[in-house]
Short mmCIF file of C-alpha atoms in Angstrom, two decimals:
data_model
loop_
_atom_site.label_atom_id
_atom_site.label_comp_id
_atom_site.label_asym_id
_atom_site.label_seq_id
_atom_site.Cartn_x
_atom_site.Cartn_y
_atom_site.Cartn_z
CA MET A 1 -55.50 22.10 38.63
CA SER A 2 -58.73 22.88 36.60
CA ASP A 3 -59.41 21.79 32.93
CA ALA A 4 -59.30 25.31 32.16
CA ALA A 5 -55.81 25.85 33.60
CA LEU A 6 -54.66 22.63 32.01
CA SER A 7 -55.86 23.65 28.64
CA ARG A 8 -53.81 27.10 29.00
CA SER A 9 -50.61 25.27 30.35
CA ARG A 10 -50.45 23.28 27.28
CA PRO A 11 -48.47 24.28 24.21
CA THR A 12 -50.98 26.22 21.84
CA GLY A 13 -51.37 24.66 18.39
CA ARG A 14 -53.65 24.88 15.50
CA PRO A 15 -57.15 25.08 17.19
CA ALA A 16 -59.68 22.31 16.31
CA MET A 17 -62.54 24.67 15.70
CA ALA A 18 -61.72 28.13 14.10
CA GLU A 19 -63.56 30.80 15.85
CA PRO A 20 -65.26 33.08 13.40
CA PRO A 21 -64.31 37.07 13.84
CA LYS A 22 -66.95 39.01 15.74
CA THR A 23 -66.78 41.81 13.26
CA PHE A 24 -66.90 41.29 9.41
CA PRO A 25 -66.02 43.64 6.38
CA PRO A 26 -68.88 46.14 5.69
CA GLU A 27 -69.13 44.54 1.97
CA GLN A 28 -69.95 41.04 3.50
CA MET A 29 -72.78 42.03 5.60
CA VAL A 30 -76.34 43.60 5.14
CA PRO A 31 -76.73 46.20 7.80
CA GLY A 32 -80.11 46.22 9.52
CA LYS A 33 -83.12 44.28 8.09
CA ILE A 34 -83.53 42.63 4.91
CA PRO A 35 -84.32 45.08 2.13
CA PRO A 36 -87.32 45.10 -0.36
CA VAL A 37 -87.18 42.71 -3.20
CA PRO A 38 -86.20 44.51 -6.38
CA LYS A 39 -89.07 45.16 -8.67
CA LEU A 40 -88.28 43.31 -11.65
CA ALA A 41 -87.39 40.22 -9.43
CA LEU A 42 -90.73 40.46 -7.48
CA LEU A 43 -92.62 40.70 -11.10
CA ALA A 44 -90.70 37.65 -12.45
CA MET A 45 -91.13 35.59 -9.31
CA ILE A 46 -94.93 36.26 -9.31
CA ALA A 47 -95.13 35.64 -12.88
CA MET A 48 -93.58 32.14 -12.65
CA ILE A 49 -96.27 31.17 -10.33
CA SER A 50 -99.43 32.49 -12.12
CA PRO A 51 -100.68 29.62 -14.10
CA ILE A 52 -102.73 31.78 -16.53
CA TRP A 53 -102.76 31.11 -20.25
CA LEU A 54 -104.23 33.12 -22.84
CA ASP A 55 -104.57 31.73 -26.45
CA VAL A 56 -103.76 34.51 -28.90
CA ALA A 57 -103.51 33.46 -32.66
CA GLY A 58 -102.77 29.79 -31.78
CA VAL A 59 -100.06 30.88 -29.45
CA LEU A 60 -100.40 30.38 -25.58
CA LEU A 61 -99.14 33.26 -23.87
CA ALA A 62 -98.49 33.30 -20.01
CA PRO A 63 -96.90 35.89 -17.74
CA THR A 64 -93.65 34.32 -17.71
CA ARG A 65 -93.38 34.16 -21.53
CA VAL A 66 -94.61 37.81 -22.07
CA LEU A 67 -92.28 39.17 -19.36
CA PHE A 68 -89.16 37.14 -20.37
CA VAL A 69 -89.69 37.97 -24.17
CA ALA A 70 -90.08 41.76 -23.57
CA CYS A 71 -86.97 41.88 -21.23
CA LEU A 72 -84.44 39.71 -23.16
CA PRO A 73 -83.28 42.29 -25.76
CA VAL A 74 -83.24 45.28 -23.41
CA LEU A 75 -81.37 43.23 -20.78
CA LEU A 76 -79.00 41.82 -23.32
CA VAL A 77 -77.94 45.13 -24.62
CA MET A 78 -77.32 46.45 -20.90
CA LEU A 79 -75.31 43.47 -20.07
CA PHE A 80 -72.61 44.35 -22.80
CA MET A 81 -72.90 48.25 -21.98
CA GLY A 82 -71.82 47.03 -18.52
CA LYS A 83 -74.64 47.91 -16.53
CA PHE A 84 -74.68 44.75 -14.54
CA GLY A 85 -71.11 44.82 -13.69
CA LYS A 86 -68.20 43.08 -15.51
CA VAL A 87 -69.13 40.41 -18.19
CA VAL A 88 -68.19 37.24 -16.79
CA LEU A 89 -67.53 33.81 -18.22
CA THR A 90 -70.88 32.42 -16.80
CA ASP A 91 -72.55 34.97 -19.18
CA TYR A 92 -70.56 33.82 -22.31
CA LEU A 93 -71.47 30.37 -21.53
CA MET A 94 -75.21 31.08 -21.32
CA LEU A 95 -75.03 32.88 -24.33
CA PHE A 96 -73.19 29.97 -26.19
CA TYR A 97 -75.83 27.62 -25.01
CA SER A 98 -78.63 30.04 -26.10
CA PHE A 99 -77.13 30.41 -29.64
CA TRP A 100 -76.61 26.62 -29.98
CA MET A 101 -79.77 25.89 -28.91
CA TYR A 102 -81.61 28.32 -31.29
CA LEU A 103 -79.25 27.05 -34.12
CA SER A 104 -80.37 23.50 -33.82
CA ILE A 105 -84.07 24.61 -33.71
CA ALA A 106 -83.69 26.62 -36.67
CA LEU A 107 -81.96 23.67 -38.52
CA PHE A 108 -84.49 20.91 -37.44
CA ASN A 109 -87.50 22.78 -36.71
CA THR A 110 -87.52 25.45 -39.39
CA ASP A 111 -91.37 26.07 -39.58
CA VAL A 112 -91.74 26.90 -35.76
CA VAL A 113 -88.25 28.42 -35.15
CA LEU A 114 -89.62 32.12 -35.08
CA VAL A 115 -92.17 31.58 -32.14
CA PHE A 116 -91.00 28.22 -30.55
CA GLY A 117 -87.25 29.01 -30.78
CA THR A 118 -87.88 32.60 -29.39
CA LEU A 119 -90.06 31.29 -26.61
CA GLN A 120 -87.21 28.59 -25.61
CA MET A 121 -84.55 31.11 -25.69
CA SER A 122 -86.70 33.56 -23.45
CA LEU A 123 -87.10 31.18 -20.93
CA VAL A 124 -83.47 30.16 -20.86
CA LEU A 125 -81.62 33.54 -21.52
CA GLY A 126 -84.53 35.78 -20.55
CA GLY A 127 -84.81 34.18 -17.05
CA TYR A 128 -81.12 34.07 -16.60
CA LEU A 129 -80.81 37.81 -17.50
CA ILE A 130 -83.68 38.79 -15.36
CA GLY A 131 -81.80 37.20 -12.29
CA ARG A 132 -78.42 38.64 -13.34
CA ALA A 133 -79.94 42.08 -13.75
CA SER A 134 -82.33 42.49 -10.89
CA ILE A 135 -80.26 40.57 -7.97
CA ARG A 136 -76.94 42.81 -7.96
CA THR A 137 -76.21 43.00 -4.02
CA LEU A 138 -76.43 40.79 -1.15
CA GLY A 139 -79.13 42.64 0.32
CA ASP A 140 -81.18 41.91 -3.20
CA TRP A 141 -80.44 37.95 -2.91
CA GLN A 142 -81.40 37.97 0.70
CA ALA A 143 -84.69 39.54 -0.03
CA MET A 144 -85.12 37.15 -3.16
CA ALA A 145 -84.40 34.05 -0.85
CA ARG A 146 -86.70 35.26 1.75
CA LEU A 147 -89.68 35.77 -0.73
CA PHE A 148 -88.80 32.37 -2.32
CA GLY A 149 -89.34 30.83 0.92
CA ILE A 150 -92.48 32.70 1.90
CA ILE A 151 -94.15 31.42 -1.33
CA VAL A 152 -93.32 27.84 -0.83
CA VAL A 153 -94.51 28.06 2.74
CA CYS A 154 -97.71 29.51 1.77
CA MET A 155 -98.24 26.93 -0.93
CA ALA A 156 -97.74 24.01 1.54
CA PRO A 157 -101.32 24.30 2.77
CA LEU A 158 -102.76 24.22 -0.65
CA ALA A 159 -100.48 21.16 -1.59
CA VAL A 160 -101.59 19.33 1.51
CA HIS A 161 -105.20 19.91 0.48
CA GLU A 162 -104.84 19.02 -2.96
CA ALA A 163 -102.96 15.66 -2.08
CA ILE A 164 -105.74 14.54 0.19
CA THR A 165 -109.02 15.81 -1.90
CA ALA A 166 -107.37 15.92 -5.36
CA ALA A 167 -108.85 19.47 -5.65
CA PHE A 168 -107.09 21.44 -8.11
CA LEU A 169 -108.12 24.67 -6.93
CA ILE A 170 -106.40 27.66 -8.48
CA PRO A 171 -106.05 26.39 -12.04
CA ASP A 172 -109.52 25.19 -12.18
CA PHE A 173 -110.56 28.47 -10.88
CA ILE A 174 -108.61 30.27 -13.89
CA ALA A 175 -109.89 27.83 -16.46
CA SER A 176 -113.64 28.60 -15.41
CA LEU A 177 -112.96 32.44 -16.64
CA PRO A 178 -113.91 33.36 -20.18
CA GLY A 179 -111.12 33.44 -22.65
CA PHE A 180 -108.40 31.84 -20.27
CA THR A 181 -107.13 28.59 -19.85
CA SER A 182 -104.63 26.91 -17.11
CA VAL A 183 -102.42 24.01 -16.29
CA THR A 184 -104.19 20.58 -16.27
CA ASP A 185 -104.45 17.89 -13.60
CA VAL A 186 -102.02 15.01 -14.45
CA THR A 187 -104.53 12.78 -12.80
CA ASP A 188 -106.72 13.39 -15.89
CA LYS A 189 -103.94 12.03 -18.14
CA GLY A 190 -103.79 8.72 -16.23
CA TYR A 191 -101.17 9.24 -13.49
CA PRO A 192 -102.07 7.07 -10.47
CA ARG A 193 -102.28 8.09 -6.79
CA ARG A 194 -99.24 7.21 -4.54
CA PHE A 195 -99.42 6.13 -0.98
CA GLY A 196 -103.02 6.86 -1.31
CA LEU A 197 -102.41 10.61 -2.14
CA ASP A 198 -103.00 12.64 -5.40
CA ARG A 199 -99.84 13.83 -6.60
CA ALA A 200 -99.85 17.90 -5.58
CA GLN A 201 -99.43 20.39 -8.51
CA VAL A 202 -100.91 23.45 -7.20
CA VAL A 203 -99.84 25.93 -9.68
CA PHE A 204 -97.39 23.90 -11.97
CA GLY A 205 -97.95 21.49 -15.03
CA HIS A 206 -96.30 18.45 -13.53
CA PRO A 207 -96.05 17.35 -9.76
CA ILE A 208 -92.18 16.81 -10.38
CA HIS A 209 -92.00 20.59 -11.28
CA PHE A 210 -94.00 21.59 -8.12
CA GLY A 211 -91.79 19.25 -6.07
CA LEU A 212 -88.62 20.85 -7.31
CA TYR A 213 -89.89 24.42 -7.04
CA CYS A 214 -90.64 23.45 -3.23
CA ALA A 215 -87.20 21.84 -2.69
CA MET A 216 -84.95 24.75 -4.35
CA PRO A 217 -85.34 27.26 -1.65
CA ILE A 218 -84.61 25.15 1.31
CA SER A 219 -80.72 25.91 1.42
CA LEU A 220 -81.37 29.49 0.46
CA PHE A 221 -83.90 30.07 3.11
CA PHE A 222 -82.12 28.17 5.98
CA ILE A 223 -78.34 28.83 5.51
CA GLY A 224 -78.57 32.21 3.45
CA LEU A 225 -80.56 33.78 6.03
CA ARG A 226 -79.28 32.50 9.22
CA ASN A 227 -77.87 35.91 10.38
CA LYS A 228 -81.37 37.81 9.61
CA ILE A 229 -84.10 34.97 10.83
CA SER A 230 -84.27 32.92 13.95
CA PHE A 231 -83.36 29.24 14.01
CA ILE A 232 -86.91 28.23 15.06
CA THR A 233 -88.57 30.33 12.19
CA ARG A 234 -85.99 29.03 9.60
CA GLY A 235 -86.45 25.42 10.85
CA THR A 236 -90.54 25.80 10.65
CA ALA A 237 -90.29 27.11 7.32
CA VAL A 238 -88.07 24.30 6.20
CA ALA A 239 -90.42 21.75 7.72
CA LEU A 240 -93.25 23.04 5.77
CA MET A 241 -91.28 23.08 2.40
CA LEU A 242 -90.29 19.53 2.85
CA ALA A 243 -94.03 18.72 3.59
CA ALA A 244 -95.04 20.58 0.39
CA CYS A 245 -92.07 18.55 -1.41
CA PHE A 246 -93.34 15.49 -0.34
CA THR A 247 -96.95 15.95 -1.54
CA SER A 248 -95.84 15.54 -5.02
CA VAL A 249 -95.04 12.18 -4.34
CA SER A 250 -91.90 12.22 -6.69
CA SER A 251 -88.63 10.63 -5.82
CA GLY A 252 -86.40 13.23 -7.83
CA PRO A 253 -87.58 16.37 -5.86
CA LEU A 254 -87.60 14.39 -2.47
CA LEU A 255 -84.04 13.30 -3.07
CA SER A 256 -83.26 17.13 -3.61
CA ALA A 257 -84.74 17.88 -0.40
CA ILE A 258 -83.24 15.27 1.70
CA PHE A 259 -79.80 15.97 0.03
CA GLN A 260 -80.01 19.36 0.88
CA THR A 261 -81.15 18.61 4.58
CA GLY A 262 -78.34 16.31 4.99
CA LEU A 263 -75.95 19.00 3.59
CA ILE A 264 -77.38 21.61 5.88
CA GLY A 265 -76.87 19.00 8.80
CA TYR A 266 -73.40 18.80 8.06
CA PHE A 267 -72.68 22.37 7.86
CA MET A 268 -74.28 22.71 11.31
CA MET A 269 -72.21 20.01 12.82
CA LEU A 270 -68.95 21.14 11.59
CA ASP A 271 -69.60 24.83 11.29
CA GLY A 272 -66.17 26.61 11.72
CA HIS A 273 -64.04 23.48 11.46
CA PRO A 274 -60.92 23.97 9.50
CA LYS A 275 -61.24 20.78 7.51
CA GLN A 276 -64.87 21.10 7.00
CA TRP A 277 -65.12 21.26 3.08
CA PRO A 278 -62.16 18.69 2.56
CA ILE A 279 -63.94 16.26 4.81
CA LEU A 280 -67.11 16.66 2.99
CA LEU A 281 -65.76 16.40 -0.48
CA TRP A 282 -63.62 13.44 0.26
CA GLY A 283 -66.55 11.68 2.13
CA LEU A 284 -68.89 12.35 -0.75
CA ALA A 285 -66.20 10.98 -3.46
CA ILE A 286 -65.61 7.84 -1.46
CA ILE A 287 -69.29 6.98 -1.03
CA TYR A 288 -69.91 7.71 -4.70
CA ALA A 289 -66.73 5.46 -5.54
CA ILE A 290 -68.13 2.74 -3.61
CA ILE A 291 -71.61 2.94 -5.22
CA GLU A 292 -69.85 3.15 -8.44
CA ILE A 293 -67.80 -0.01 -8.08
CA GLY A 294 -70.96 -1.85 -6.38
CA SER A 295 -73.38 -1.19 -9.29
CA ASP A 296 -73.16 -2.20 -13.07
CA THR A 297 -74.11 1.32 -14.22
CA PHE A 298 -73.14 4.72 -13.23
CA GLY A 299 -73.41 5.73 -9.59
CA LEU A 300 -75.98 8.46 -9.80
CA TYR A 301 -78.40 6.40 -11.87
CA ALA A 302 -77.86 3.53 -9.25
CA VAL A 303 -78.86 5.88 -6.41
CA ALA A 304 -81.92 7.23 -8.25
CA VAL A 305 -82.94 3.56 -9.09
CA ARG A 306 -82.92 2.48 -5.55
CA LEU A 307 -84.96 5.69 -4.28
CA ALA A 308 -87.54 5.66 -7.11
CA PHE A 309 -91.06 5.06 -5.71
CA ASN A 310 -92.07 3.13 -8.73
CA SER A 311 -89.97 0.11 -9.75
CA ASN A 312 -91.16 0.69 -13.21
CA THR A 313 -89.70 4.04 -13.34
CA ALA A 314 -86.35 2.49 -12.66
CA SER A 315 -86.58 0.17 -15.36
CA ILE A 316 -87.57 3.01 -17.69
CA ARG A 317 -84.66 5.06 -16.73
CA ARG A 318 -82.28 2.21 -17.52
CA THR A 319 -83.82 1.91 -21.00
CA LEU A 320 -83.78 5.71 -21.15
CA TRP A 321 -79.95 5.83 -20.73
CA GLU A 322 -79.27 3.16 -23.12
CA TYR A 323 -81.26 4.47 -26.00
CA GLY A 324 -80.56 8.19 -25.24
CA THR A 325 -76.78 7.68 -25.38
CA ALA A 326 -77.01 5.71 -28.51
CA GLN A 327 -79.05 8.78 -30.03
CA VAL A 328 -76.34 11.17 -28.89
CA ALA A 329 -73.87 8.92 -30.74
CA ASP A 330 -75.68 9.30 -34.02
CA HIS A 331 -75.88 13.09 -33.65
CA PRO A 332 -73.16 14.33 -31.31
CA ILE A 333 -72.94 18.06 -32.46
CA LEU A 334 -76.31 19.65 -33.26
CA GLY A 335 -78.50 17.00 -31.83
CA ILE A 336 -82.03 16.12 -33.61
CA GLY A 337 -83.74 19.21 -32.34
CA HIS A 338 -87.58 18.99 -31.12
CA ASN A 339 -88.03 15.86 -33.47
CA TRP A 340 -88.90 11.98 -32.78
CA TRP A 341 -85.88 10.18 -31.23
CA ASN A 342 -85.06 6.70 -31.31
CA HIS A 343 -86.92 4.98 -28.45
CA PRO A 344 -88.73 1.91 -27.71
CA VAL A 345 -92.60 2.35 -28.87
CA TRP A 346 -93.89 1.60 -25.32
CA MET A 347 -92.02 4.45 -23.91
CA SER A 348 -93.54 7.89 -23.78
CA GLY A 349 -90.80 9.67 -25.58
CA SER A 350 -90.26 11.93 -22.30
CA ILE A 351 -86.69 12.35 -21.58
CA ASP A 352 -86.32 12.37 -17.68
CA ASN A 353 -82.70 13.44 -17.67
CA TYR A 354 -82.18 16.95 -18.28
CA TRP A 355 -78.37 16.77 -19.20
CA LEU A 356 -79.16 13.77 -21.62
CA GLN A 357 -81.97 15.72 -22.90
CA LEU A 358 -80.10 18.87 -23.97
CA ALA A 359 -77.30 16.49 -25.75
CA ILE A 360 -80.04 14.66 -27.61
CA LEU A 361 -82.05 17.84 -28.81
CA TYR A 362 -79.36 20.12 -29.33
CA GLY A 363 -76.11 18.35 -29.27
CA ILE A 364 -73.11 17.67 -26.93
CA PRO A 365 -71.85 21.15 -26.91
CA ALA A 366 -75.08 22.77 -25.65
CA SER A 367 -75.27 20.18 -22.79
CA PHE A 368 -71.76 20.68 -21.87
CA ALA A 369 -72.21 24.59 -22.06
CA MET A 370 -75.16 24.21 -19.55
CA ILE A 371 -73.09 22.08 -17.38
CA ALA A 372 -70.13 24.52 -17.35
CA VAL A 373 -72.55 27.14 -16.25
CA TYR A 374 -73.29 25.40 -13.11
CA PHE A 375 -69.66 24.63 -12.34
CA SER A 376 -68.36 28.33 -13.29
CA ILE A 377 -70.54 29.61 -10.63
CA MET A 378 -69.66 27.32 -7.91
CA ILE A 379 -65.70 27.32 -8.70
CA ARG A 380 -65.63 31.18 -9.10
CA ALA A 381 -67.74 31.68 -6.03
CA GLY A 382 -65.76 29.23 -4.16
CA ARG A 383 -62.61 31.28 -4.74
CA GLY A 384 -64.17 34.40 -3.11
CA LYS A 385 -62.42 35.54 0.30
CA PHE A 386 -65.58 35.32 2.33
CA ILE A 387 -65.20 35.32 6.21
CA PRO A 388 -67.03 32.42 7.70
CA GLY A 389 -70.18 33.55 9.70
CA SER A 390 -70.79 36.77 7.34
CA ASP A 391 -73.99 37.11 5.25
CA ALA A 392 -71.82 36.51 1.90
CA TYR A 393 -70.22 33.45 3.27
CA ASN A 394 -73.83 32.14 4.18
CA ALA A 395 -75.09 33.13 0.76
CA ARG A 396 -72.18 31.22 -1.05
CA VAL A 397 -72.85 28.14 0.99
CA ALA A 398 -76.48 28.15 0.30
CA VAL A 399 -76.12 28.89 -3.35
CA THR A 400 -73.38 25.83 -3.57
CA PHE A 401 -75.59 23.47 -1.95
CA LEU A 402 -78.60 24.27 -4.39
CA LEU A 403 -76.37 24.04 -7.41
CA VAL A 404 -74.77 20.67 -6.40
CA THR A 405 -78.16 19.22 -5.44
CA MET A 406 -79.91 20.63 -8.52
CA PHE A 407 -76.98 19.38 -11.09
CA LEU A 408 -77.53 15.72 -9.45
CA ILE A 409 -81.00 15.78 -9.59
CA LEU A 410 -81.45 17.00 -13.13
CA ALA A 411 -79.94 13.79 -14.04
CA THR A 412 -82.98 12.15 -13.17
CA VAL A 413 -85.62 14.58 -14.25
CA THR A 414 -86.52 17.26 -16.94
CA ILE A 415 -87.71 20.73 -16.60
CA TRP A 416 -89.66 23.16 -19.00
CA ASN A 417 -91.74 26.20 -18.80
CA GLU A 418 -92.03 28.10 -15.64
CA VAL A 419 -89.61 25.83 -13.74
CA LEU A 420 -87.08 26.09 -16.21
CA GLY A 421 -87.38 29.86 -15.91
CA MET A 422 -86.87 29.74 -12.25
CA VAL A 423 -83.64 27.43 -12.61
CA MET A 424 -82.31 30.04 -14.99
CA PHE A 425 -83.45 32.99 -12.89
CA LEU A 426 -81.65 31.40 -9.71
CA LEU A 427 -78.29 30.87 -11.91
CA GLY A 428 -78.54 34.58 -12.83
CA SER A 429 -79.08 35.69 -9.45
CA SER A 430 -75.81 33.89 -8.46
CA VAL A 431 -73.50 35.75 -10.42
CA PHE A 432 -73.34 38.70 -7.89
CA LEU A 433 -70.95 36.29 -6.11
CA LEU A 434 -68.34 36.23 -8.73
CA GLN A 435 -68.26 40.24 -8.74
CA PRO A 436 -66.93 42.77 -6.22
CA LEU A 437 -69.40 42.99 -3.72
CA ALA A 438 -70.93 46.57 -3.11
CA GLY A 439 -68.44 48.75 -1.04
CA GLU A 440 -65.66 46.16 -1.82
CA ALA A 441 -62.46 47.46 -3.53
CA PRO A 442 -60.64 45.36 -5.97
CA GLN A 443 -58.06 43.38 -4.11
CA ALA A 444 -55.13 44.46 -5.93
CA ALA A 445 -55.92 48.11 -5.07
CA ALA A 446 -55.83 47.41 -1.58
CA ASP A 447 -52.11 47.02 -1.43
CA PRO A 448 -50.15 50.26 -1.67
CA ARG A 449 -47.21 48.54 -3.24
CA ALA A 450 -49.50 46.83 -6.16
CA ALA A 451 -51.03 50.27 -6.64
CA ARG A 452 -47.71 51.78 -6.92
CA SER A 453 -46.34 49.30 -9.33
CA ARG A 454 -49.33 49.66 -11.72
CA GLY A 455 -48.92 53.37 -11.99
CA GLY A 456 -51.69 54.07 -9.82
CA GLY A 457 -52.25 57.19 -7.66
CA ARG A 458 -53.06 57.49 -4.14
CA PRO A 459 -53.31 53.91 -2.56
CA ALA A 460 -56.56 52.70 -1.16
CA ALA A 461 -55.12 52.07 2.19
CA ALA A 462 -51.93 53.44 3.41
CA ASP A 463 -50.54 54.93 6.59
CA PRO A 464 -50.95 58.31 6.69
CA VAL A 465 -47.93 60.61 7.37
CA PRO A 466 -48.29 63.05 10.28
CA PRO A 467 -48.04 66.63 9.07
CA PRO A 468 -45.10 69.09 10.20
CA ARG A 469 -45.41 70.97 13.36
CA GLY A 470 -47.50 74.04 12.71
CA GLY A 471 -49.65 72.38 10.36
CA ALA A 472 -47.87 73.95 7.27
CA GLY A 473 -47.11 72.06 4.16
CA THR A 474 -43.92 70.59 2.93
CA GLY A 475 -44.45 71.20 -0.69
CA PRO A 476 -42.25 73.45 -2.99
CA GLY A 477 -42.30 77.02 -1.98
CA SER A 478 -43.59 76.23 1.70
CA SER A 479 -41.60 78.39 4.19
CA ALA A 480 -42.19 75.98 7.10
CA PRO A 481 -39.15 74.06 8.52
CA VAL A 482 -38.61 70.54 7.33
CA TYR A 483 -37.92 68.17 10.28
CA THR A 484 -35.73 65.33 9.27
CA ARG A 485 -32.83 63.12 10.95
CA PHE A 486 -30.51 63.97 8.05
CA PRO A 487 -28.43 67.15 8.15
CA LYS A 488 -28.49 70.09 5.61
CA GLY A 489 -26.78 68.83 2.37
CA SER A 490 -26.65 65.11 3.35
CA VAL A 491 -29.19 64.32 0.44
CA PRO A 492 -26.83 63.54 -2.62
CA ALA A 493 -27.26 65.87 -5.64
CA GLY A 494 -30.29 64.70 -7.91
CA GLY A 495 -31.90 62.80 -5.05
CA ALA A 496 -35.57 62.70 -4.68
CA ARG A 497 -37.53 65.93 -4.60
CA PRO A 498 -39.87 66.33 -1.46
CA ALA A 499 -43.05 64.73 -2.12
CA ARG A 500 -46.42 66.45 -2.47
CA PRO A 501 -49.08 66.09 0.22
CA GLY A 502 -51.39 63.28 -0.82
CA SER A 503 -49.11 61.80 -3.38
CA ALA A 504 -48.42 57.95 -3.31
CA ARG A 505 -44.84 58.72 -2.03
CA ALA A 506 -46.15 61.05 0.58
CA ALA A 507 -48.53 58.28 1.84
CA GLN A 508 -45.67 55.74 2.47
CA PRO A 509 -44.87 54.92 6.10
CA VAL A 510 -42.03 57.65 7.38
CA ARG A 511 -39.29 55.10 8.07
CA LYS A 512 -39.61 53.16 4.67
CA ARG A 513 -39.69 56.73 2.68
CA LEU A 514 -36.64 58.11 4.61
CA ASN A 515 -34.87 54.90 4.11
CA GLU A 516 -35.63 54.86 0.37
CA ASP A 517 -34.15 58.46 0.35
#
C-alpha cells in the first residue's frame, strides 16, 4: 500500500499544518494591482526625506515641520468629526501623551513653549494624524509600504557611496544654495569611522536615524506585500535595505534589521502551523528569562551591551540607566522638561533610550502613554479575525513585527525630527487594522438573531424565503392563495399576522418561522 493510501486509512485528527482557504473575504484582499499612494501620505513621506532647512526669524523651517504644523489643527477637528472612522483608544492615548508633553514644556520651558512646544507636538501628533487620515484602507497601506521600500532601496547606493568615500552629497548640495542649510555630517563633530567605513547618513541628521529608517520597512515590504510582489523582488529589496542599514554602522538599527529578518524567517518556516504564534511567544519568553537570570541587569540592556560595536557604548548605557532612573525617581510626574538633567560631566547628556528619555523629560505618565500606544495597536489588531494568507493578515503580521522590533530597539536609541515624525506616521497608518475594513459589516449585524435582538430591521445575511407560486405577494389584502401545511383555522386566535415581504420575520428560514407559528 502506498504512503498516500496509508495516510488516508489512518484516523483523521487535527492537521499539523492548517491549509489556508483558497478564497478570502473581499474586504481582506486588495483586488488587482496596488493602488496609488494617497496624496497626503505621499507628500508627508517626501517631506520627511527632504533635508532642506530655511532660517526664518531664528526658526529653522523644514518641509516636515511646515506640513505637520499646517495639518495638525485641521486633522484634529476632522478626527472628532468621525471623518477617519471611530475614535479608538489609541487616539486618546496619543492625545493624552501630546497634552502631557506640552504641559511639561509649558511649565519648565516657558520661554520657548509657543515655538518649540508647538513644533514638538506637530512632529508627534501631526505625524500620527497624517498617517491616521491618509491610510484608511488596506490598499492605502500597501501603497505606503511599497513606496517606503522603494525609497530605502533608492537610498542604498547613496549610502554605500557615502560609507566608502565620506561624500555627503545631498546635504552638501542643499547647503551650497543661497539662503538654505541642511543637516551636518557627524564626522565633522568627531565621530570616528568604524570598520574603515564612514557612518552613512544620506539625508538624516544622525547615522542611527538613517539606519532605523532603512530597517523599518523590512517587514512591511517583505510580508505585507507577499501577495502582490514576487519573492525574488521582495528578497532583493530586503537585501538592499539590510546593506543600507549596515552602512550606518550602528548596533541599534542593525539589531532591529536582524530581529525583523529572524521573525520573517520564523514566519516562513511555520507558515500555517496552528501553534505558530504560541510557539514564538513562549520561545521568546524563555530566551528572555534565561538572559534575565544570567545577567546582573535587565535583559534587553544585556543584549544591547553585547551587540554594541563599541565597548565604550556599553559602559555609557549602563551609566545612563543608573542616572536616568534616579532622575525619574526625583521627578516622576511631569519630569524636568528640556533642561539639564543629573548625569556625569564626562557624558554628553544625550539620552540613548527613548522610553527613559520620555520619563525624564515629561514624566512617567507620558512614557507609559506612548508605550500603551504601541501595545494598544498590537493587541487590538491581534484580535481581528483575519484569515491567514489574506492581504489583511499579512499586513497585521508585518505591522506587529515592526512595532515589536521598534519597541525593543527604542530602549537603546532615541529619535527626534524626521525619524520621530516617521515613527508617529507609521503608528497612525496602522490604526486602520483596528477598524472594520472597507466593505466589512460589523460582526454583530452578520447574525440575523443578533440583529433581531437589537431591534434591527432586515438582517445583513439571511436565507431568503421563496415567493409563493405565481409570484404574488403574501401581505394583507393579497388575493393569492397562501400555501401552508396548517389547515384553515388551525392558527390560534391572536396568533402572529402574516409577515410583510422583506421584513426580518419573512427573512427567517421557512421551517423555523412555521415552528414559531
